[in-house]
């Protein structure tokens, strides 16, 4: 019996096939176990941030590390509680005025049909009225109650995972070079994104309050969350309040002022401040960032899109450690593995 020896030229092909098979299996596991894996991954990211903050407070004020971690967890729970209060109060206020908004919508539809007919356009008034009055704005606002319950349960699950992560970690545990590199890069990215997102949410709330927008608190919370999605998130956060402003005031200075101020705020925060602080960011090619957003959104939904950049960056750093997989890491960074 003679053993068949594959030529060395097939080695890269073998590595690529094995990587594809492993990626396919891992993707299936991520989808199947997302109910548990998603809160666990979020807890891991929070643990990385809390560790960094605790180490910083220890160096700055000589604060015990355990106390710093406890303060960080309390801050996380406080932020989650404030978000729930903001969203629930905004929804209740909006639902209370549902009849007023329905009347304004009917008046807007009638005005639009009359204006179109005066300009010589043929409009099926019955069809247009039926279509516009079926807009699910009120039902969407009411449906946020279910989202709030899911948010509360996930918050409790993340908190539970956080406690177990810190309980299972010894103060004398030594980090590997890879773990240290991942924690340093991810913690810096997340801390900058948290600060920038808080700034964007605060500015959004102020602008919407100035223009008298209902659901200002909910839109501020959504802005904080959506700001973690590169490029697409700020655009969605800017356009979300517009239908509510249109229902409240029609097309007047309220909606125009809010739109211009929100576009300006997101441009300055995203393209000036965030770019200055993050620099090259996670060393990922912009096309890879968009592709990772699509992939993680398909796997884990909205939360997958929020975590797409740090997750892809971790994969890239792991691939860099091995010589056979290093070309794939270079590809994620936008550097062609061949000349």
XYZ file of C-alpha atoms in Angstrom:
339
model
C 0.000 0.000 0.000
C 1.328 3.344 -1.020
C 0.288 6.518 0.737
C -0.851 9.314 -1.511
C 1.089 12.438 -0.734
C -0.678 15.649 -1.720
C 1.601 18.229 -3.328
C 2.428 21.282 -1.229
C 0.631 23.446 -3.773
C -2.691 22.122 -2.437
C -1.981 23.211 1.148
C -3.561 26.706 0.826
C -6.650 25.152 -0.786
C -6.915 22.609 2.039
C -6.630 25.385 4.640
C -9.298 27.442 2.887
C -11.696 24.467 2.694
C -11.170 23.604 6.360
C -11.749 27.246 7.330
C -14.982 27.375 5.311
C -16.244 24.149 6.902
C -15.350 25.379 10.391
C -17.022 28.746 9.686
C -20.190 27.033 8.450
C -20.388 24.835 11.552
C -19.709 27.801 13.836
C -22.395 29.891 12.114
C -24.954 27.112 12.657
C -24.035 26.967 16.353
C -24.327 30.768 16.672
C -27.820 30.741 15.157
C -29.037 27.691 17.100
C -27.780 28.901 20.506
C -28.259 32.662 20.059
C -30.769 32.911 22.937
C -27.974 32.113 25.402
C -24.863 33.070 23.432
C -25.973 36.618 22.646
C -26.405 37.763 26.295
C -23.195 35.912 27.193
C -21.184 37.735 24.487
C -22.665 41.071 25.588
C -21.690 40.215 29.186
C -18.131 39.412 28.053
C -17.851 42.803 26.335
C -19.204 44.546 29.429
C -16.706 42.608 31.564
C -13.866 43.816 29.328
C -15.015 47.430 29.719
C -15.527 47.091 33.481
C -12.084 45.530 33.919
C -10.499 48.434 32.051
C -12.421 51.019 34.097
C -11.598 49.240 37.370
C -7.884 49.151 36.501
C -7.996 52.858 35.567
C -9.738 53.816 38.850
C -7.177 51.760 40.778
C -4.283 53.606 39.125
C -5.960 57.026 39.333
C -7.501 57.010 42.824
C -6.050 53.811 44.358
C -9.588 52.428 44.522
C -9.914 48.681 45.258
C -10.512 46.795 42.051
C -13.580 44.998 43.403
C -15.181 48.297 44.361
C -14.539 49.668 40.879
C -16.202 46.628 39.298
C -19.218 46.918 41.629
C -19.592 50.617 40.781
C -19.382 49.764 37.077
C -22.120 47.108 37.364
C -24.320 49.536 39.320
C -23.759 52.181 36.619
C -24.759 49.642 33.951
C -27.942 48.704 35.841
C -28.708 52.386 36.462
C -28.317 53.215 32.770
C -30.563 50.296 31.804
C -33.193 51.397 34.362
C -33.153 54.994 33.100
C -33.526 53.737 29.526
C -36.581 51.660 30.493
C -38.134 54.626 32.335
C -37.505 56.974 29.386
C -38.954 54.585 26.822
C -42.006 53.555 28.881
C -42.922 57.170 29.759
C -42.520 58.265 26.137
C -44.709 55.414 24.848
C -47.464 56.052 27.415
C -47.503 59.761 26.507
C -47.673 58.960 22.800
C -50.445 56.374 23.181
C -52.515 58.809 25.264
C -52.511 61.229 22.323
C -53.251 58.536 19.723
C -56.673 59.956 18.827
C -55.221 63.426 18.243
C -52.531 62.028 15.938
C -55.139 59.995 14.029
C -57.178 63.177 13.424
C -54.052 65.025 12.255
C -53.234 62.176 9.906
C -56.739 62.310 8.402
C -56.433 66.075 7.958
C -53.015 65.688 6.318
C -54.358 63.045 3.927
C -57.290 65.271 2.940
C -54.960 68.250 2.363
C -52.556 66.131 0.272
C -55.372 64.800 -1.931
C -56.852 68.267 -2.444
C -53.449 69.791 -3.315
C -52.649 66.979 -5.778
C -56.002 67.383 -7.519
C -55.510 71.158 -7.827
C -52.155 70.512 -9.503
C -53.831 68.274 -12.066
C -52.773 64.875 -10.700
C -55.283 62.041 -10.681
C -55.426 60.611 -7.195
C -57.467 57.674 -5.965
C -58.555 59.329 -2.738
C -60.161 56.189 -1.292
C -57.036 54.087 -1.866
C -54.663 56.779 -0.553
C -56.751 57.412 2.540
C -56.973 53.712 3.299
C -53.225 53.210 2.767
C -52.113 56.135 4.926
C -54.575 55.508 7.731
C -53.218 51.943 7.944
C -49.755 53.206 8.884
C -48.812 51.146 11.966
C -47.290 53.985 13.980
C -49.623 53.630 16.935
C -49.450 49.834 16.929
C -45.643 50.030 16.712
C -45.567 52.300 19.756
C -47.822 49.920 21.672
C -45.741 46.956 20.535
C -42.702 48.486 22.208
C -44.085 47.092 25.469
C -43.086 43.599 24.388
C -39.662 44.886 23.432
C -39.298 46.429 26.894
C -40.061 43.093 28.571
C -37.475 41.374 26.367
C -34.967 44.127 27.184
C -35.545 43.692 30.926
C -35.122 39.905 30.784
C -31.945 40.192 28.659
C -30.567 42.822 31.047
C -31.075 40.474 33.999
C -29.458 37.611 32.075
C -26.467 39.784 31.130
C -26.104 40.885 34.761
C -26.174 37.249 35.893
C -23.467 36.318 33.374
C -21.399 39.312 34.527
C -21.528 38.173 38.141
C -20.440 34.638 37.226
C -17.656 35.945 34.975
C -16.169 38.014 37.785
C -16.732 35.294 40.393
C -14.902 32.763 38.240
C -11.909 35.003 37.657
C -9.010 35.025 40.089
C -7.023 38.185 40.725
C -3.840 36.232 40.062
C -4.948 34.946 36.641
C -2.390 35.815 33.982
C -3.526 36.899 30.534
C -1.997 35.575 27.375
C -0.578 38.037 24.886
C -3.571 37.467 22.576
C -6.121 37.949 25.376
C -4.356 41.109 26.536
C -4.264 42.509 22.995
C -7.954 41.740 22.420
C -8.999 43.260 25.749
C -6.970 46.434 25.169
C -8.257 47.078 21.645
C -11.882 46.094 22.302
C -12.131 48.018 25.573
C -10.797 51.212 23.979
C -13.196 50.877 21.038
C -16.203 50.190 23.284
C -15.387 52.996 25.720
C -15.119 55.518 22.871
C -18.342 54.226 21.285
C -20.195 54.359 24.628
C -19.082 57.955 25.234
C -19.856 59.034 21.663
C -23.241 57.276 21.741
C -24.148 58.935 25.050
C -23.199 62.298 23.547
C -25.292 61.633 20.421
C -28.260 60.489 22.535
C -28.061 63.574 24.772
C -27.882 65.958 21.818
C -30.779 64.129 20.117
C -32.917 64.439 23.258
C -32.177 68.170 23.544
C -33.011 68.800 19.862
C -36.265 66.831 20.031
C -37.279 68.566 23.259
C -36.627 71.986 21.687
C -38.855 71.063 18.729
C -41.540 69.625 21.042
C -41.323 66.048 19.783
C -43.205 63.245 21.497
C -41.212 60.095 22.292
C -38.040 62.196 22.690
C -36.771 59.892 25.447
C -37.356 56.762 23.370
C -35.635 58.254 20.328
C -32.654 59.248 22.517
C -32.331 55.655 23.773
C -32.617 54.312 20.216
C -29.954 56.803 19.097
C -27.577 55.493 21.772
C -28.138 51.913 20.574
C -28.107 52.618 16.831
C -24.912 54.659 17.060
C -23.015 51.381 17.562
C -23.946 50.396 13.981
C -21.393 52.090 11.683
C -22.685 54.348 8.884
C -26.240 52.963 8.830
C -27.115 53.526 12.504
C -26.814 57.345 12.622
C -28.862 57.632 9.400
C -31.686 55.539 10.890
C -31.502 57.495 14.160
C -31.875 60.765 12.223
C -34.917 59.677 10.210
C -36.827 57.825 12.976
C -38.358 60.934 14.657
C -39.561 62.457 11.363
C -42.913 60.580 11.077
C -43.807 61.570 14.652
C -42.901 65.207 13.969
C -44.973 65.085 10.790
C -47.971 63.735 12.734
C -47.576 66.396 15.407
C -46.886 69.534 13.370
C -47.087 68.681 9.678
C -44.408 70.094 7.389
C -43.314 73.282 9.151
C -40.286 74.686 10.978
C -40.390 71.916 13.626
C -39.584 69.063 11.277
C -37.144 71.107 9.147
C -35.248 72.408 12.208
C -35.074 68.977 13.814
C -33.857 67.342 10.596
C -31.119 69.934 9.978
C -29.908 69.922 13.598
C -29.861 66.103 13.806
C -27.931 65.785 10.527
C -25.390 68.372 11.736
C -25.023 66.736 15.167
C -24.501 63.229 13.792
C -22.046 64.492 11.179
C -19.908 66.325 13.762
C -20.029 63.499 16.333
C -19.489 60.666 13.841
C -17.085 62.173 11.331
C -15.115 64.606 13.508
C -15.050 63.493 17.159
C -15.278 59.719 16.685
C -12.781 59.707 13.801
C -10.355 61.793 15.869
C -10.558 59.502 18.903
C -10.655 56.143 17.150
C -8.200 56.912 14.345
C -7.959 53.789 12.195
C -10.500 52.141 14.480
C -10.350 48.358 14.404
C -8.167 48.136 11.265
C -11.027 46.710 9.177
C -11.706 47.471 5.529
C -14.954 49.496 5.051
C -16.312 46.841 2.685
C -15.590 44.174 5.307
C -17.415 46.296 7.911
C -20.544 46.419 5.722
C -20.282 42.677 4.992
C -19.870 41.906 8.701
C -22.931 44.041 9.507
C -25.007 41.999 7.055
C -23.636 38.672 8.311
C -24.077 39.323 12.043
C -27.501 40.925 11.469
C -28.612 37.720 9.702
C -27.181 35.602 12.527
C -28.247 37.580 15.630
C -30.538 40.311 14.328
C -30.170 43.884 15.592
C -27.829 42.927 18.436
C -25.625 41.140 15.913
C -25.342 44.365 13.912
C -24.441 46.264 17.106
C -21.632 43.820 17.924
C -20.487 43.241 14.325
C -17.366 45.414 14.409
C -15.828 44.179 17.711
C -16.689 40.545 16.893
C -15.108 40.780 13.435
C -12.065 42.502 14.927
C -11.624 39.646 17.441
C -11.818 37.114 14.594
C -9.184 39.123 12.704
C -6.821 39.219 15.701
C -7.190 35.447 16.194
C -6.501 34.783 12.505
C -3.351 36.935 12.716
C -1.780 34.594 15.274
C -1.449 31.657 12.885
C 0.649 31.680 9.734
C -1.816 29.618 7.604
C -4.732 31.952 8.473
C -2.800 35.257 8.430
C -3.727 35.958 4.750
C -7.412 35.930 5.776
C -6.664 38.487 8.514
C -4.873 40.691 5.964
C -7.920 40.405 3.717
C -10.207 41.615 6.530
C -7.909 44.630 6.968
C -8.075 45.401 3.240
C -4.531 44.249 2.533
C -4.301 41.777 -0.318
C -2.440 38.643 0.803
C -0.622 38.474 -2.497
C 1.337 40.994 -4.518
